[in-house]
mmCIF file of C-alpha atoms in Angstrom:
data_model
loop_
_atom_site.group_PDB
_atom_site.id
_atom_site.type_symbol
_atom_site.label_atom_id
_atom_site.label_comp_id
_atom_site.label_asym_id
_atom_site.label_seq_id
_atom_site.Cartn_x
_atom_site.Cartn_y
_atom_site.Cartn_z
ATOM 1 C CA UNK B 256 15.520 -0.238 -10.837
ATOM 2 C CA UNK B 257 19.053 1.093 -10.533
ATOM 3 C CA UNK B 258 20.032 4.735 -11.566
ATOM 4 C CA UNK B 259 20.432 5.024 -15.573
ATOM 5 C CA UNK B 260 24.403 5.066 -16.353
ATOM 6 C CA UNK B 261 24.094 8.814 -17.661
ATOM 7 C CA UNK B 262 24.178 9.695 -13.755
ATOM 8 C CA UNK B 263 26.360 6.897 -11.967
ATOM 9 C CA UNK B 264 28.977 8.664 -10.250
ATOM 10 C CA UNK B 265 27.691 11.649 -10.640
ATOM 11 C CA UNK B 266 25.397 12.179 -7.416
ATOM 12 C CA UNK B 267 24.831 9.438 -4.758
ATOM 13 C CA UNK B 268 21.036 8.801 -3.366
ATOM 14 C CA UNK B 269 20.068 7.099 -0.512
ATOM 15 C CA UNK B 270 17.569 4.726 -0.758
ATOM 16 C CA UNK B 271 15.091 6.701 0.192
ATOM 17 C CA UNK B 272 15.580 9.807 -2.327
ATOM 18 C CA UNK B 273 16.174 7.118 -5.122
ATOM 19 C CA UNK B 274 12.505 5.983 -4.776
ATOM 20 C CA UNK B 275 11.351 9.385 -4.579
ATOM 21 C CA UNK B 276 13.593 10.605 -8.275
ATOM 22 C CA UNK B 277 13.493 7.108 -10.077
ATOM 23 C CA UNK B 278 9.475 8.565 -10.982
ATOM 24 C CA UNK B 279 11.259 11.357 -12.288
ATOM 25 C CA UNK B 280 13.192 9.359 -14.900
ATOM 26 C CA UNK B 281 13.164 8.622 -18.487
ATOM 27 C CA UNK B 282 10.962 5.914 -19.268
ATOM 28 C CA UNK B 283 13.958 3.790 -20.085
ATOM 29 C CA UNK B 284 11.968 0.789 -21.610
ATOM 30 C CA UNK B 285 9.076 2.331 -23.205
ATOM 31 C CA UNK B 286 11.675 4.802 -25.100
ATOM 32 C CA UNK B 287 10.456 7.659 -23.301
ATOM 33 C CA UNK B 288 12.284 10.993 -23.018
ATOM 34 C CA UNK B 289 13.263 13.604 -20.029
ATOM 35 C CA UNK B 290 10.504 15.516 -20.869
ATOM 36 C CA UNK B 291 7.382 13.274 -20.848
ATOM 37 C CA UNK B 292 4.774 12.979 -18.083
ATOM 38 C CA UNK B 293 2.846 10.233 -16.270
ATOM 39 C CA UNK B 294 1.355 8.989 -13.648
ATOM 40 C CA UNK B 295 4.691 8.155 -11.707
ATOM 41 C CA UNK B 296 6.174 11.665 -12.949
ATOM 42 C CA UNK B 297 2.757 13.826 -11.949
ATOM 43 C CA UNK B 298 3.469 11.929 -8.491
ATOM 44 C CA UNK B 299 7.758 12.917 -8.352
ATOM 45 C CA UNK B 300 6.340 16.634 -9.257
ATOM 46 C CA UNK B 301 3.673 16.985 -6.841
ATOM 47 C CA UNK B 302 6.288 15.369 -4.362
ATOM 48 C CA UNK B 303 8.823 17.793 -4.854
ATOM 49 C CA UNK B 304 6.438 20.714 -4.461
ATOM 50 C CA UNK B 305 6.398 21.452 -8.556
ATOM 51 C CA UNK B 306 2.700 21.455 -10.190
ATOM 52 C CA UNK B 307 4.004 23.076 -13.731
ATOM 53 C CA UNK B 308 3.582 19.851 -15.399
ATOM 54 C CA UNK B 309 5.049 20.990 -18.864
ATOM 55 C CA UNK B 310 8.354 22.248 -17.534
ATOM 56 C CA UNK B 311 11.425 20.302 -17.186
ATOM 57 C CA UNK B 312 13.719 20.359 -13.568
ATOM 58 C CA UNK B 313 17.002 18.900 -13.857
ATOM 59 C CA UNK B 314 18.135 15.797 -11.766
ATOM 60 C CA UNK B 315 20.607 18.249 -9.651
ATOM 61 C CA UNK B 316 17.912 20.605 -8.834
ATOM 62 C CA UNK B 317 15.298 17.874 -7.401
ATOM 63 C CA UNK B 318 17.390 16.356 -5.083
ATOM 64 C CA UNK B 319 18.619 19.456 -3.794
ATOM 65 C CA UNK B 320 15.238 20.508 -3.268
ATOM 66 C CA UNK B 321 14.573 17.221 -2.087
ATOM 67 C CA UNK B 322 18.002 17.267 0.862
ATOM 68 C CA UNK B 323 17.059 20.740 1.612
ATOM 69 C CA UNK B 324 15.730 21.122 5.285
ATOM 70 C CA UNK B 325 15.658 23.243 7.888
ATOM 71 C CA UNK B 326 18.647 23.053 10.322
ATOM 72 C CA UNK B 327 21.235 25.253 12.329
ATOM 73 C CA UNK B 328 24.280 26.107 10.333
ATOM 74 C CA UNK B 329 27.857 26.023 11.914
ATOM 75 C CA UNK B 330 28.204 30.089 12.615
ATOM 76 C CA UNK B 331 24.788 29.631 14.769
ATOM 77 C CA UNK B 332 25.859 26.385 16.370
ATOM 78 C CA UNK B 333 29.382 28.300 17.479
ATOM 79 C CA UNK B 334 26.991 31.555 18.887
ATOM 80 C CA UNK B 335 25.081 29.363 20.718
ATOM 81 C CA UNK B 336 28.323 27.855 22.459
ATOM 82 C CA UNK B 337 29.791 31.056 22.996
ATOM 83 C CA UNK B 338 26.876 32.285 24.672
ATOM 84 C CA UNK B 339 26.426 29.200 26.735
ATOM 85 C CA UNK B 340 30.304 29.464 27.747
ATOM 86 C CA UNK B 341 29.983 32.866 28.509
ATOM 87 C CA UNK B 342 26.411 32.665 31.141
ATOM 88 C CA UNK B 343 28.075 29.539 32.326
ATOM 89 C CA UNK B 344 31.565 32.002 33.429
ATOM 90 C CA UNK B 345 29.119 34.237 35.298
ATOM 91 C CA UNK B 346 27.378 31.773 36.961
ATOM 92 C CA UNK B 347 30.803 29.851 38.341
ATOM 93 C CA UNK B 348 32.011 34.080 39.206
ATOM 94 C CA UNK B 349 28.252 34.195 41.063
ATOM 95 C CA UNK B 350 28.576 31.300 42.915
ATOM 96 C CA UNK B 351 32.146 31.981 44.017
ATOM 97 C CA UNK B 352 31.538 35.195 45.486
ATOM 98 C CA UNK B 353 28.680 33.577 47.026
ATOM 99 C CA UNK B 354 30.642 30.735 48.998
ATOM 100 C CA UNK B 355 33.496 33.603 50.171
ATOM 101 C CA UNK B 356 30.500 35.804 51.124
ATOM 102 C CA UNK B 357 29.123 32.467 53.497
ATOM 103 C CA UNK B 358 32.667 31.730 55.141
ATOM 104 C CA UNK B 359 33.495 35.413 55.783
ATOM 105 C CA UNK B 360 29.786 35.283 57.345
ATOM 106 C CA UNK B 361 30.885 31.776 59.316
ATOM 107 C CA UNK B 362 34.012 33.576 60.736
ATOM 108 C CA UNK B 363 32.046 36.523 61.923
ATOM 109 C CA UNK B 364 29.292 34.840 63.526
ATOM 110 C CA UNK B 365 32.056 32.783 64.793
ATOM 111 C CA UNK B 366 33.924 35.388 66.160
ATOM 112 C CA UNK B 367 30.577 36.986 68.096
ATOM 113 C CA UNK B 368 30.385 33.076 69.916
ATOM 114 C CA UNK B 369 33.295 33.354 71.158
ATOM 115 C CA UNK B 370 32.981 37.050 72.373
ATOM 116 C CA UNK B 371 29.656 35.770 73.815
ATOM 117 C CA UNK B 372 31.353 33.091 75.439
ATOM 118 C CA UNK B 373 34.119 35.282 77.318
ATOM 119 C CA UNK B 374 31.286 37.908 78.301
ATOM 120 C CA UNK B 375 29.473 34.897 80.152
ATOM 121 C CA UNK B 376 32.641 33.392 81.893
ATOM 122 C CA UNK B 377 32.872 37.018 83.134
ATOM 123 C CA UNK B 378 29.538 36.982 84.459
ATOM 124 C CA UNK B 379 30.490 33.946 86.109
ATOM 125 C CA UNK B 380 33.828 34.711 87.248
ATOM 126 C CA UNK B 381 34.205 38.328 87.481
ATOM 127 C CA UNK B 382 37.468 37.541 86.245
ATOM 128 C CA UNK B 383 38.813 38.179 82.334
ATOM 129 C CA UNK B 384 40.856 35.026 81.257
ATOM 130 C CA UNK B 385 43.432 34.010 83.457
ATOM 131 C CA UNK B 386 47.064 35.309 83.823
ATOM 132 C CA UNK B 387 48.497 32.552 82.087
ATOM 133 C CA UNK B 388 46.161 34.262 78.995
ATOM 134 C CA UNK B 389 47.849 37.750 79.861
ATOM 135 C CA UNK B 390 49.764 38.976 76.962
ATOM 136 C CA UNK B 391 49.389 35.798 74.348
ATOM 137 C CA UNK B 392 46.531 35.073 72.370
ATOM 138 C CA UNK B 393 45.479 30.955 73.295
ATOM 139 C CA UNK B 394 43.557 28.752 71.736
ATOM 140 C CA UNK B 395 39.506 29.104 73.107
ATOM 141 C CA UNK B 396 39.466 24.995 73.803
ATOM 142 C CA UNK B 397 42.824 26.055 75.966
ATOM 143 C CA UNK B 398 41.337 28.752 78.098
ATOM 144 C CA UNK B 399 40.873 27.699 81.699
ATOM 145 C CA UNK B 400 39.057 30.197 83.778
ATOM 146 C CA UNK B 401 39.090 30.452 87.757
ATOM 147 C CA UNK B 402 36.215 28.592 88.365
ATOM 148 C CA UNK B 403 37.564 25.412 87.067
ATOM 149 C CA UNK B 404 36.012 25.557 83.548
ATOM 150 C CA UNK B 405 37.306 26.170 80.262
ATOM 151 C CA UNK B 406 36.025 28.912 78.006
ATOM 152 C CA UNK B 407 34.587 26.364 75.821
ATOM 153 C CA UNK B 408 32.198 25.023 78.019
ATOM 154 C CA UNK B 409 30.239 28.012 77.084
ATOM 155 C CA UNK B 410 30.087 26.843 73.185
ATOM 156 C CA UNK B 411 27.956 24.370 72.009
ATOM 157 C CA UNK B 412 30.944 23.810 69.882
ATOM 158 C CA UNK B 413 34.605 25.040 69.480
ATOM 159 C CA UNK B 414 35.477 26.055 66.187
ATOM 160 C CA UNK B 415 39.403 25.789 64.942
ATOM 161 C CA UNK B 416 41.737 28.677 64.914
ATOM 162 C CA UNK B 417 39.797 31.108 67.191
ATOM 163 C CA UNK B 418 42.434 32.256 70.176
ATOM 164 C CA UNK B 419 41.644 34.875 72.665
ATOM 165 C CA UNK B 420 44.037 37.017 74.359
ATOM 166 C CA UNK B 421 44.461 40.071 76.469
ATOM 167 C CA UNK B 422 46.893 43.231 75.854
ATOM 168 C CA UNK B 423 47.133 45.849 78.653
ATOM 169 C CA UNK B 424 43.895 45.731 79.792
ATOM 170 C CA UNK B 425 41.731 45.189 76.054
ATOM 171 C CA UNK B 426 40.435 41.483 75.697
ATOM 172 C CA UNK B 427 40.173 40.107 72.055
ATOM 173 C CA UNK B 428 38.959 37.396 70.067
ATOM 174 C CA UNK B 429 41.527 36.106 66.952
ATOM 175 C CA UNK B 430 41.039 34.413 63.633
ATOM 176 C CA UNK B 431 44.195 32.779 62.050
ATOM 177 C CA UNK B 432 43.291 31.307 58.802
ATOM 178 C CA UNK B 433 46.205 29.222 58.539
ATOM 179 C CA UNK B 434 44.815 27.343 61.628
ATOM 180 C CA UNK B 435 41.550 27.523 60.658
ATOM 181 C CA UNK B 436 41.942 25.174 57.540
ATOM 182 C CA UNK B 437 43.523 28.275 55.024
ATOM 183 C CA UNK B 438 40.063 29.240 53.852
ATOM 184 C CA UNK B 439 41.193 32.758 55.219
ATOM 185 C CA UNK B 440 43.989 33.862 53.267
ATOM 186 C CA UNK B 441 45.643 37.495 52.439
ATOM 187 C CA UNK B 442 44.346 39.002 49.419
ATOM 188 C CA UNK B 443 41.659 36.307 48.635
ATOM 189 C CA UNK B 444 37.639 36.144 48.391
ATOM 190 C CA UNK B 445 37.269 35.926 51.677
ATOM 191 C CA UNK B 446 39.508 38.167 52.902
ATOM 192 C CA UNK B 447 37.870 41.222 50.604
ATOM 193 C CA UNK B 448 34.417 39.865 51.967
ATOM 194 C CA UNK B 449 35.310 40.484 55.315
ATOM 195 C CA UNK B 450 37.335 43.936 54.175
ATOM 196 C CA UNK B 451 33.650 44.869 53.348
ATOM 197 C CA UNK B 452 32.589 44.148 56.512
ATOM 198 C CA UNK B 453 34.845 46.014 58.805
ATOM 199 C CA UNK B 454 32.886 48.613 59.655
ATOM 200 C CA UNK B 455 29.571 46.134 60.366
ATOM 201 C CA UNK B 456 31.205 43.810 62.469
ATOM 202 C CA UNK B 457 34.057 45.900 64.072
ATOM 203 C CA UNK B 458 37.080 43.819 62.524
ATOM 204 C CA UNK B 459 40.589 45.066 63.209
ATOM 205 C CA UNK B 460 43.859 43.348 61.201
ATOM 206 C CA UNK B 461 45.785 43.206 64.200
ATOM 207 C CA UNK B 462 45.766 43.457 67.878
ATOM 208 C CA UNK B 463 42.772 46.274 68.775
ATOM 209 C CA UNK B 464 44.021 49.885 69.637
ATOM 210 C CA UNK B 465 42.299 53.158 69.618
ATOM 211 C CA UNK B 466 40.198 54.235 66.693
ATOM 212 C CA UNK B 467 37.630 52.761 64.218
ATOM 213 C CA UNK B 468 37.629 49.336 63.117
ATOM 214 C CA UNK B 469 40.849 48.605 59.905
ATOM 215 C CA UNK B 470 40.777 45.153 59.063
ATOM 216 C CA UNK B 471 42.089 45.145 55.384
ATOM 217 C CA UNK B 472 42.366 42.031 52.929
ATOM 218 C CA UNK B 473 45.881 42.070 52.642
ATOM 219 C CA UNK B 474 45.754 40.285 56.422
ATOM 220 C CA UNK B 475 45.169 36.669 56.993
ATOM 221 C CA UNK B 476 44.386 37.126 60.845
ATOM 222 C CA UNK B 477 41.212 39.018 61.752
ATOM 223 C CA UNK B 478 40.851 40.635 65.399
ATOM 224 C CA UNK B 479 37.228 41.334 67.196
ATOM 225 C CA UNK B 480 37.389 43.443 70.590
ATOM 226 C CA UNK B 481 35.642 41.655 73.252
ATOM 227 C CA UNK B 482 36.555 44.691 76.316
ATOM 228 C CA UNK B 483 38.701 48.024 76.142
#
């Protein structure tokens, strides 16, 4: 049964809410009006939630009673992405501070190898480095000692940009983060990470002299004292 020409144009149905409203109708054929009630009109009424049987509801009004449903609206759809975007910021701010935290941590524990390492060459050699290590800071894998071994052989592995040098007397373990793949740069995570622990690990921003540990973030080389 299509819809009666008094509402073509007027409101489109699906399928679906036509079979629900055509009940509703006029009984075209029979010459019935708006107003009368039936079986197929009880049925539409009880449908659509109304039981007054004597009253009259418009076409308008039952279909928007019939379309209405529960749903999220556009203002609650946007809070819900702002939140999202905002716990997803302090995650990605979390887990950055976390990584810097874990490669400041690498370079320190790094750092206490190596130290480890030219403490037992000593024990070995009774000898601090070699003269050709004197006044210049060389790379650990570079470091031959007087027994015929390099200072790496005491490292189950030799990490990049760690040097070790002596200066009038004071023996010293280096970290240049341009050499050690720029993870260590002035100013950055890592470099405030390790800024907060100077006083921990005993981190100096340049060659070890007298005094209390000073490494400061605005360095991208990191000194550990291995002997005054």
């Amino acid at each position: 049964m299509p819809p009666p020409a008094k509402y073509k144009n007027k409101i489109k149905l699906s399928m679906r809410e036509w079979s629900a409203a055509k009940a509703y109708l006029p009984a075209q054929k029979n010459g019935g009006s708006e107003g009368e009630s039936g079986p197929c009109r009880v049925g539409a009424r009880a449908a659509f939630g109304k039981t007054n049987l004597g009253g009259k509801m418009s076409m308008k009004k039952m279909i928007k009673k019939y379309r209405k449903a529960k749903g999220f609206t556009l203002v609650e759809l946007l809070i819900v992405v702002i939140i999202i975007g905002i716990l997803a910021g302090m995650m990605m701010l979390s887990s950055g501070a976390a990584v810097d935290k874990a490669e400041a941590t690498k370079i320190v524990s790094d750092m206490r190898n190596v130290k480890s390492a030219c403490l037992m060459s000593y024990a070995d050699t009774n000898v601090w480095l070699t003269s050709a290590d004197t006044m210049a800071a060389t790379a650990v894998k570079l470091v031959t000692l007087t027994n015929g071994k390099k200072l790496s052989d005491y490292l189950d592995s030799t990490p990049e940009g760690y040097f070790v040098g002596k200066s009038t007397g004071l023996v010293y373990v280096e970290y240049q983060g341009a050499v050690g793949g720029g993870k260590l740069a002035a100013n950055n995570g890592v470099a405030e990470k390790l800024q907060d622990m100077t006083s921990s690990a005993g981190l100096w921003s340049k060659i070890p002299t007298s005094g209390d540990p000073e490494y400061t973030k605005a360095s991208a080389n990191v000194f550990m004292v291995v002997k005054k």
